[in-house]
């Protein structure tokens, strides 16, 4: 009987212990996947807000093209300014129509004249946004300044908080999974003492006896990781329609298949590592 | 083939074997007898490397039994062993139990299949190949145990009270098999209390009492 087959026999002979190990590992990887998806998603949202125009200066109707051009040049010359874009009244109307094309009521009565022209500015750092906004406010041709500093700063804080919380919770759950695999492997070794003694008497070395227990840990880790990831993926699929409407223009969906594949294989690798560490520790501790 | 040179084994203050020396040549059939507590099981366990002698040396073939318990599995692969309580793995079939020593040695599947079939025929258990130990009678269990001991073609077969749990008919069947194996050149060392078997076979008898060798006769009686 090969080591892998022996490991499967061990699992079949003590199904409840095996189920406990797989379920705990699945729960760990479900939570791990949740935080990985959440962290990646929030990073993408943050990135979206960072790269779109962050300061918009709405211009007075009486602003002359030359004045607008001068203002644009002055802003472009400022340090840490990435892009300055002029949005004319006509373009503003086109954008408005595009955004509200599903609601004809909002399109009625709106003409280019009621919408102001604007200058959209994106910067490379949050600090630069403050300077740009302050500069705009001093300009006589500027009617109003819209400034997204708070949104980006808040998102940035949230992303960091999700990462930190995730790392702590995942580390704790990984530790619990490791302990459960260690305890269950230890119990199985204790239950199989007679078989182990017979194996030793007919010439089996420590590694020959250990392999099935180590492979059992590997099976728990790998199956747990796949189930945890799969459950998380199903939850994500269920939430997709809601996320699509909630996130509107933020291009979060569809999630790239390469990201899904990488997280799955990464989690399986970590699962196998936890299984090996747990069972190997049990083998070293209890197999004498 | 087997040589004990001034072997003493103590468990705390208790002396289990005391300055024991003897030699058994290749192809011999030897009974190891003596009352309970004489040291027969201690001697068998020393030969198996279950523990080390307090003093003295034990040789198997040309090699001394390793002092390191980490290497003892290599020695055990050279020995075939059968026990009074059979020591079969309950959730493995007859085939899987017998194949175990060859699997441990890393032999190929085809070779294992052929060799297991061969020894099963030798012990007359061919039709029980897929049975589990719980489905077999005592005599059959001991024959499975014997088949496992022989499968790797060892030069030495150690039988520790092999007839202890068997009815007389099964016991004699087993002895007949052991004699056949011995005729093929395998050294058989058998510990026993069975007076009839020892007296009927007229083979070499080594007798122990209180850990000391008290008799070693070529054509001995109990």
Coordinates of C-alpha atoms in Angstrom, one line a residue:
Chain A
X1 CA 0.0 0.0 0.0
X2 CA 1.5 3.4 -1.0
X3 CA 1.9 6.2 1.6
X4 CA -0.9 8.2 -0.1
X5 CA -3.3 5.3 0.0
X6 CA -2.4 4.6 3.6
X7 CA -3.2 8.3 4.4
X8 CA -6.6 8.0 2.7
X9 CA -7.3 4.8 4.7
X10 CA -6.4 6.7 8.0
X11 CA -8.8 9.4 7.0
X12 CA -11.6 6.9 6.2
X13 CA -11.1 5.0 9.4
X14 CA -11.4 8.1 11.6
X15 CA -13.8 10.3 9.6
X16 CA -15.0 12.6 12.4
X17 CA -11.5 13.7 13.4
X18 CA -10.6 14.2 9.7
X19 CA -13.8 16.2 9.2
X20 CA -13.0 18.4 12.2
X21 CA -9.5 19.2 10.8
X22 CA -10.9 20.0 7.3
X23 CA -13.7 22.2 8.6
X24 CA -11.4 24.2 10.9
X25 CA -8.9 24.7 8.0
X26 CA -11.8 25.6 5.6
X27 CA -13.0 28.3 8.1
X28 CA -9.5 29.7 8.3
X29 CA -9.1 29.9 4.5
X30 CA -12.6 31.3 4.1
X31 CA -11.7 34.2 6.4
X32 CA -8.3 34.5 4.8
X33 CA -9.9 34.6 1.3
X34 CA -12.4 37.2 2.5
X35 CA -9.7 39.5 3.7
X36 CA -7.5 39.0 0.6
X37 CA -10.5 39.9 -1.6
X38 CA -11.4 42.8 0.6
X39 CA -7.8 44.1 0.8
X40 CA -7.4 43.8 -3.0
X41 CA -10.8 45.4 -3.7
X42 CA -10.2 48.3 -1.4
X43 CA -6.8 48.9 -2.9
X44 CA -8.4 48.9 -6.4
X45 CA -11.0 51.4 -5.2
X46 CA -8.3 53.6 -3.6
X47 CA -6.3 53.4 -6.8
X48 CA -9.4 54.5 -8.8
X49 CA -9.9 57.5 -6.6
X50 CA -6.2 58.4 -6.7
X51 CA -6.0 58.3 -10.5
X52 CA -9.2 60.2 -11.3
X53 CA -9.4 64.0 -11.2
X54 CA -9.2 64.9 -7.6
X55 CA -9.7 68.7 -7.6
X56 CA -12.4 70.2 -9.9
X57 CA -12.6 73.9 -10.3
X58 CA -16.0 75.0 -11.8
X59 CA -15.4 78.2 -13.8
X60 CA -17.6 81.3 -14.0
X61 CA -19.6 81.6 -17.2
X62 CA -17.9 84.9 -18.0
X63 CA -14.4 83.4 -17.9
X64 CA -12.5 84.1 -21.1
X65 CA -10.7 81.4 -23.1
X66 CA -7.3 83.2 -22.6
X67 CA -7.9 83.4 -18.8
X68 CA -8.8 79.8 -18.7
X69 CA -5.7 78.9 -20.7
X70 CA -3.4 81.0 -18.4
X71 CA -4.9 79.3 -15.3
X72 CA -4.4 75.9 -16.8
X73 CA -0.7 76.6 -17.6
X74 CA -0.1 77.9 -14.1
X75 CA -1.6 74.8 -12.5
X76 CA 0.3 72.5 -14.9
X77 CA 3.5 74.2 -13.8
X78 CA 2.9 73.3 -10.1
X79 CA 4.9 70.6 -8.5
X80 CA 3.3 67.1 -8.1
X81 CA 0.5 67.9 -10.6
X82 CA 0.0 65.0 -12.9
X83 CA -2.7 66.2 -15.3
X84 CA -4.9 69.2 -15.9
X85 CA -7.9 68.8 -18.2
X86 CA -10.4 71.4 -19.4
X87 CA -14.0 70.3 -19.6
X88 CA -16.1 72.6 -21.8
X89 CA -19.8 73.2 -21.2
X90 CA -20.6 71.0 -24.2
X91 CA -18.4 68.2 -22.9
X92 CA -19.9 68.5 -19.4
X93 CA -23.3 68.1 -21.0
X94 CA -22.1 65.0 -22.9
X95 CA -20.8 63.5 -19.6
X96 CA -24.0 64.3 -17.8
X97 CA -26.0 62.6 -20.6
X98 CA -23.8 59.5 -20.5
X99 CA -24.1 59.2 -16.7
X100 CA -27.9 59.6 -16.7
X101 CA -28.8 57.9 -20.0
X102 CA -31.1 55.5 -18.1
X103 CA -33.1 58.2 -16.6
X104 CA -34.8 60.4 -19.3
X105 CA -36.4 62.6 -16.7
X106 CA -33.0 63.9 -15.6
X107 CA -32.1 64.6 -19.3
X108 CA -35.0 66.9 -20.0
X109 CA -34.6 70.6 -19.6
X110 CA -30.8 70.3 -19.2
X111 CA -28.7 72.2 -21.7
X112 CA -25.1 73.0 -22.0
X113 CA -25.8 76.5 -20.7
X114 CA -26.7 75.4 -17.2
X115 CA -23.6 73.3 -16.8
X116 CA -20.4 75.1 -15.9
X117 CA -17.1 74.5 -17.7
X118 CA -14.4 73.2 -15.4
X119 CA -10.7 72.3 -14.9
X120 CA -10.1 68.7 -13.6
X121 CA -6.7 68.3 -11.9
X122 CA -5.1 65.0 -10.6
X123 CA -2.0 65.1 -8.5
X124 CA 0.6 62.5 -7.5
X125 CA 0.2 63.1 -3.7
X126 CA -2.5 64.1 -1.3
X127 CA -0.5 67.1 0.0
X128 CA -0.4 68.6 -3.5
X129 CA -4.2 68.5 -3.7
X130 CA -4.5 71.0 -0.8
X131 CA -2.1 73.5 -2.6
X132 CA -4.0 73.2 -5.9
X133 CA -7.4 73.7 -4.2
X134 CA -6.1 76.8 -2.3
X135 CA -4.7 78.2 -5.5
X136 CA -8.0 77.7 -7.4
X137 CA -10.0 79.4 -4.6
X138 CA -7.9 82.6 -5.1
X139 CA -8.7 82.9 -8.8
X140 CA -11.5 85.3 -9.8
X141 CA -12.7 83.2 -12.7
X142 CA -13.3 80.2 -10.4
X143 CA -16.9 79.8 -9.1
X144 CA -16.5 76.7 -6.8
X145 CA -13.8 74.1 -6.0
X146 CA -14.7 70.4 -5.4
X147 CA -12.0 68.6 -3.5
X148 CA -11.7 64.8 -2.9
X149 CA -9.0 64.8 -0.3
X150 CA -11.2 63.5 2.5
X151 CA -12.4 60.6 0.3
X152 CA -8.9 59.4 -0.6
X153 CA -7.5 59.9 2.9
X154 CA -10.4 58.0 4.5
X155 CA -10.1 55.2 1.9
X156 CA -6.4 55.0 2.6
X157 CA -7.0 54.6 6.3
X158 CA -9.6 51.9 5.7
X159 CA -7.3 50.0 3.4
X160 CA -4.6 50.0 6.0
X161 CA -7.0 49.0 8.8
X162 CA -8.4 46.1 6.7
X163 CA -4.8 44.9 6.0
X164 CA -3.7 45.1 9.7
X165 CA -6.9 43.5 11.0
X166 CA -6.7 40.8 8.3
X167 CA -3.1 39.9 9.1
X168 CA -3.9 39.5 12.9
X169 CA -7.1 37.5 12.4
X170 CA -5.6 35.3 9.7
X171 CA -2.4 34.7 11.7
X172 CA -4.6 33.7 14.7
X173 CA -6.7 31.3 12.6
X174 CA -3.6 29.8 10.9
X175 CA -2.2 29.1 14.4
X176 CA -5.5 27.4 15.5
X177 CA -5.6 25.3 12.3
X178 CA -2.0 24.3 12.9
X179 CA -2.8 23.2 16.5
X180 CA -5.9 21.3 15.4
X181 CA -3.9 19.3 12.8
X182 CA -1.2 18.7 15.4
X183 CA -3.7 17.4 18.0
X184 CA -5.6 15.3 15.5
X185 CA -2.4 13.8 14.0
X186 CA -1.3 13.1 17.6
X187 CA -4.5 11.3 18.4
X188 CA -4.3 9.3 15.3
X189 CA -0.7 8.3 16.1
X190 CA -1.8 7.3 19.6
X191 CA -4.7 5.2 18.2
X192 CA -2.3 3.4 15.8
X193 CA 0.4 2.6 18.3
X194 CA -0.1 -1.2 17.8
X195 CA 0.1 -0.9 14.0
X196 CA 3.2 1.4 14.4
X197 CA 4.8 -1.2 16.6
X198 CA 4.2 -4.0 14.0
X199 CA 5.6 -1.8 11.3
X200 CA 8.7 -1.2 13.3
X201 CA 9.1 -5.0 14.0
X202 CA 9.0 -5.8 10.3
X203 CA 11.7 -3.3 9.5
X204 CA 10.0 0.1 8.9
X205 CA 12.1 3.2 9.6
X206 CA 10.7 6.3 11.2
X207 CA 10.2 8.1 7.8
X208 CA 8.2 5.1 6.4
X209 CA 5.9 5.3 9.4
X210 CA 5.7 9.1 9.3
X211 CA 4.9 9.7 5.7
X212 CA 1.2 8.7 5.8
X213 CA 0.6 11.0 8.8
X214 CA 2.4 13.9 7.1
X215 CA 0.4 13.3 3.8
X216 CA -2.8 13.3 5.9
X217 CA -1.9 16.8 7.2
X218 CA -1.2 17.8 3.6
X219 CA -4.6 16.5 2.5
X220 CA -6.3 18.5 5.4
X221 CA -4.5 21.7 4.5
X222 CA -5.1 21.4 0.7
X223 CA -8.8 20.4 1.0
X224 CA -9.4 23.1 3.7
X225 CA -7.8 25.8 1.5
X226 CA -9.8 24.7 -1.6
X227 CA -13.1 24.6 0.3
X228 CA -12.5 27.9 2.1
X229 CA -11.5 29.6 -1.2
X230 CA -14.5 28.0 -3.0
X231 CA -17.0 29.1 -0.3
X232 CA -15.7 32.6 -0.5
X233 CA -15.9 32.6 -4.3
X234 CA -19.5 31.5 -4.1
X235 CA -20.3 34.3 -1.6
X236 CA -18.6 36.8 -3.9
X237 CA -20.6 35.5 -7.0
X238 CA -23.8 36.0 -5.0
X239 CA -22.8 39.5 -4.1
X240 CA -21.6 40.5 -7.6
X241 CA -24.9 42.0 -8.8
X242 CA -25.1 44.2 -5.6
X243 CA -21.4 45.1 -5.9
X244 CA -21.9 46.0 -9.5
X245 CA -24.6 48.5 -8.8
X246 CA -23.1 49.8 -5.6
X247 CA -19.6 50.5 -7.0
X248 CA -21.1 52.0 -10.2
X249 CA -18.2 53.4 -12.2
X250 CA -15.4 51.9 -10.2
X251 CA -13.9 49.1 -12.4
X252 CA -13.7 46.4 -9.7
X253 CA -15.6 43.7 -11.6
X254 CA -15.0 41.3 -13.2
X255 CA -12.2 40.1 -11.0
X256 CA -9.2 39.1 -13.3
X257 CA -9.0 35.2 -13.6
X258 CA -5.2 35.5 -12.9
X259 CA -5.9 37.0 -9.5
X260 CA -8.4 34.3 -8.7
X261 CA -5.9 31.6 -9.8
X262 CA -3.1 33.1 -7.9
X263 CA -5.1 33.4 -4.7
X264 CA -6.3 29.8 -5.0
X265 CA -2.9 28.3 -5.6
X266 CA -1.3 30.5 -3.0
X267 CA -3.8 29.4 -0.4
X268 CA -3.4 25.7 -1.4
X269 CA 0.4 26.2 -0.9
X270 CA -0.1 27.8 2.5
X271 CA -2.6 25.0 3.4
X272 CA -0.1 22.3 2.5
X273 CA 2.5 24.2 4.6
X274 CA 0.2 24.3 7.6
X275 CA -0.6 20.6 7.2
X276 CA 3.1 19.6 6.9
X277 CA 4.0 21.7 9.9
X278 CA 1.2 20.4 12.1
X279 CA 1.6 16.8 11.3
X280 CA 5.4 16.9 11.3
X281 CA 5.3 18.4 14.8
X282 CA 2.9 15.7 15.9
X283 CA 5.1 13.0 14.4
X284 CA 8.2 14.3 16.1
X285 CA 6.4 14.7 19.4
X286 CA 4.4 11.5 19.6
X287 CA 6.2 8.9 17.3
X288 CA 8.9 7.4 19.5
Chain B
X1 CA 25.0 -16.8 12.1
X2 CA 23.7 -15.8 15.6
X3 CA 26.2 -15.2 18.3
X4 CA 25.8 -14.0 21.9
X5 CA 29.1 -13.1 23.5
X6 CA 29.0 -12.6 27.3
X7 CA 25.6 -10.8 27.1
X8 CA 24.1 -9.4 30.2
X9 CA 20.9 -7.5 30.4
X10 CA 19.7 -5.8 33.5
X11 CA 16.5 -3.9 34.2
X12 CA 17.4 -1.8 37.2
X13 CA 18.4 -4.3 39.9
X14 CA 16.8 -7.3 38.1
X15 CA 19.2 -9.4 36.0
X16 CA 17.2 -10.8 33.0
X17 CA 20.2 -12.3 31.2
X18 CA 23.5 -13.1 32.9
X19 CA 26.8 -13.5 31.0
X20 CA 25.2 -15.5 28.2
X21 CA 27.3 -16.9 25.4
X22 CA 26.3 -19.3 22.6
X23 CA 26.5 -19.6 18.8
X24 CA 24.0 -20.8 16.3
X25 CA 25.1 -21.8 12.8
X26 CA 23.3 -21.2 9.5
X27 CA 20.6 -23.8 8.8
X28 CA 20.2 -25.0 12.4
X29 CA 16.8 -25.5 14.1
X30 CA 17.0 -24.5 17.7
X31 CA 14.5 -24.5 20.6
X32 CA 15.0 -21.9 23.3
X33 CA 13.3 -23.3 26.4
X34 CA 13.0 -22.5 30.1
X35 CA 10.4 -21.6 32.7
X36 CA 8.6 -18.2 32.7
X37 CA 11.0 -15.5 33.7
X38 CA 14.0 -17.4 32.5
X39 CA 14.9 -14.7 30.0
X40 CA 13.6 -16.2 26.7
X41 CA 11.6 -13.1 25.7
X42 CA 14.4 -10.8 26.8
X43 CA 16.8 -12.8 24.5
X44 CA 14.3 -12.5 21.6
X45 CA 13.9 -8.8 22.2
X46 CA 17.6 -8.2 22.3
X47 CA 17.9 -10.0 18.9
X48 CA 15.1 -7.8 17.6
X49 CA 16.9 -4.7 18.8
X50 CA 14.0 -3.7 21.0
X51 CA 16.5 -2.8 23.6
X52 CA 20.3 -3.0 24.0
X53 CA 22.4 -5.3 26.1
X54 CA 23.8 -3.9 29.3
X55 CA 27.1 -5.5 28.4
X56 CA 28.4 -8.0 25.8
X57 CA 27.9 -8.2 22.1
X58 CA 25.3 -9.8 19.8
X59 CA 26.1 -10.7 16.2
X60 CA 23.7 -11.4 13.4
X61 CA 25.7 -12.8 10.4
X62 CA 28.9 -10.9 10.3
X63 CA 27.4 -7.7 11.8
X64 CA 27.1 -6.7 15.4
X65 CA 23.6 -5.5 16.3
X66 CA 23.7 -1.7 16.1
X67 CA 24.1 0.2 19.3
X68 CA 22.0 3.0 17.8
X69 CA 18.2 2.3 17.9
X70 CA 17.9 4.6 14.9
X71 CA 19.5 2.0 12.6
X72 CA 17.7 -1.0 14.1
X73 CA 15.1 -1.2 11.3
X74 CA 17.9 -2.2 8.9
X75 CA 18.7 -5.2 11.1
X76 CA 15.1 -6.2 11.4
X77 CA 14.8 -6.4 7.6
X78 CA 17.3 -9.4 7.8
X79 CA 15.1 -11.2 10.4
X80 CA 11.8 -13.0 9.9
X81 CA 9.7 -12.9 13.1
X82 CA 6.5 -14.6 14.2
X83 CA 4.8 -13.9 17.5
X84 CA 2.4 -15.7 19.8
X85 CA -0.2 -12.9 19.3
X86 CA 0.4 -12.9 15.5
X87 CA 0.9 -9.1 15.3
X88 CA -1.1 -8.6 12.1
X89 CA -2.5 -5.2 11.1
X90 CA -6.3 -5.6 11.5
X91 CA -7.4 -3.2 8.7
X92 CA -5.1 -4.7 6.1
X93 CA -5.9 -7.8 4.0
X94 CA -3.8 -11.0 4.1
X95 CA -2.1 -9.8 0.9
X96 CA -1.3 -6.4 2.4
X97 CA 0.0 -7.8 5.6
X98 CA 2.3 -10.2 3.9
X99 CA 3.5 -7.6 1.4
X100 CA 4.5 -5.2 4.1
X101 CA 8.2 -6.1 4.5
X102 CA 8.7 -5.9 0.7
X103 CA 6.9 -2.6 0.5
X104 CA 9.1 -1.2 3.3
X105 CA 12.2 -2.4 1.3
X106 CA 10.8 -0.5 -1.7
X107 CA 10.4 -3.5 -4.0
X108 CA 8.4 -3.2 -7.2
X109 CA 4.7 -4.0 -7.3
X110 CA 5.0 -6.9 -9.7
X111 CA 7.8 -8.5 -7.7
X112 CA 5.7 -8.1 -4.5
X113 CA 2.7 -9.7 -6.1
X114 CA 4.7 -12.7 -7.4
X115 CA 6.5 -13.3 -4.1
X116 CA 3.4 -12.9 -1.9
X117 CA 1.6 -15.5 -4.1
X118 CA 4.6 -17.8 -3.7
X119 CA 4.6 -17.7 0.1
X120 CA 0.9 -17.9 0.3
X121 CA 1.0 -21.2 -1.6
X122 CA 3.9 -22.3 0.7
X123 CA 1.7 -21.9 3.8
X124 CA -1.5 -23.2 2.0
X125 CA -3.5 -19.9 2.3
X126 CA -3.8 -19.0 -1.4
X127 CA -7.6 -18.7 -1.3
X128 CA -7.6 -16.3 1.7
X129 CA -5.6 -13.6 0.0
X130 CA -8.3 -10.9 0.2
X131 CA -9.5 -11.8 3.7
X132 CA -9.0 -9.5 6.7
X133 CA -7.4 -11.0 9.9
X134 CA -10.8 -10.9 11.7
X135 CA -12.1 -13.4 9.2
X136 CA -9.4 -16.0 9.8
X137 CA -9.0 -18.8 12.4
X138 CA -6.0 -18.8 14.9
X139 CA -4.0 -21.3 12.8
X140 CA -4.6 -19.4 9.7
X141 CA -3.5 -16.1 11.4
X142 CA -0.2 -17.7 12.5
X143 CA 0.4 -19.0 8.9
X144 CA -0.2 -15.4 7.6
X145 CA 2.3 -14.2 10.2
X146 CA 4.7 -16.9 9.0
X147 CA 4.2 -16.0 5.4
X148 CA 5.0 -12.3 6.3
X149 CA 8.1 -13.5 8.1
X150 CA 9.3 -15.4 5.0
X151 CA 8.4 -13.1 2.2
X152 CA 11.7 -11.2 2.2
X153 CA 13.6 -14.5 2.2
X154 CA 15.4 -14.0 5.6
X155 CA 18.3 -16.3 6.6
X156 CA 17.1 -16.2 10.2
X157 CA 13.5 -16.9 11.4
X158 CA 12.8 -16.0 15.0
X159 CA 9.6 -17.6 16.4
X160 CA 8.5 -16.3 19.8
X161 CA 6.1 -18.8 21.3
X162 CA 4.4 -19.3 17.9
X163 CA 2.2 -22.2 19.1
X164 CA 1.1 -20.5 22.4
X165 CA -2.3 -19.5 21.0
X166 CA -2.9 -22.5 18.7
X167 CA -4.9 -25.8 19.1
X168 CA -2.7 -28.9 18.9
X169 CA -3.5 -29.6 15.2
X170 CA -2.7 -26.0 14.1
X171 CA 0.4 -26.1 16.2
X172 CA 1.7 -29.3 14.5
X173 CA 0.8 -27.8 11.0
X174 CA 2.9 -24.8 11.9
X175 CA 5.8 -26.9 13.2
X176 CA 5.7 -28.9 9.9
X177 CA 6.0 -25.7 7.9
X178 CA 8.8 -24.4 10.1
X179 CA 10.7 -27.7 9.5
X180 CA 10.2 -27.4 5.7
X181 CA 11.5 -23.8 5.8
X182 CA 14.5 -25.0 7.9
X183 CA 15.3 -27.7 5.3
X184 CA 15.6 -25.0 2.7
X185 CA 18.4 -23.5 4.7
X186 CA 16.8 -20.9 7.0
X187 CA 18.0 -20.8 10.6
X188 CA 15.0 -21.2 12.9
X189 CA 15.2 -20.1 16.5
X190 CA 12.0 -20.9 18.4
X191 CA 11.1 -20.1 22.0
X192 CA 8.5 -22.5 23.4
X193 CA 7.0 -24.1 26.5
X194 CA 5.6 -27.0 24.4
X195 CA 7.3 -30.2 25.8
X196 CA 5.7 -32.5 23.2
X197 CA 7.0 -30.5 20.2
X198 CA 10.5 -30.2 21.6
X199 CA 10.8 -33.9 22.6
X200 CA 9.3 -35.1 19.2
X201 CA 11.6 -33.1 17.0
X202 CA 14.9 -33.9 18.7
X203 CA 16.6 -30.7 17.6
X204 CA 19.1 -28.6 19.4
X205 CA 17.8 -27.2 22.7
X206 CA 19.1 -24.2 24.6
X207 CA 17.6 -24.0 28.1
X208 CA 17.7 -20.9 30.2
X209 CA 17.0 -20.5 33.9
X210 CA 17.1 -17.2 35.8
X211 CA 18.9 -15.6 32.9
X212 CA 21.6 -18.2 32.7
X213 CA 22.3 -20.9 30.1
X214 CA 21.8 -24.2 31.9
X215 CA 21.7 -26.6 28.9
X216 CA 22.8 -26.7 25.3
X217 CA 22.3 -30.1 23.6
X218 CA 22.5 -30.9 19.9
X219 CA 19.7 -33.5 20.0
X220 CA 18.0 -32.3 23.1
X221 CA 14.8 -32.9 25.1
X222 CA 12.8 -30.3 27.1

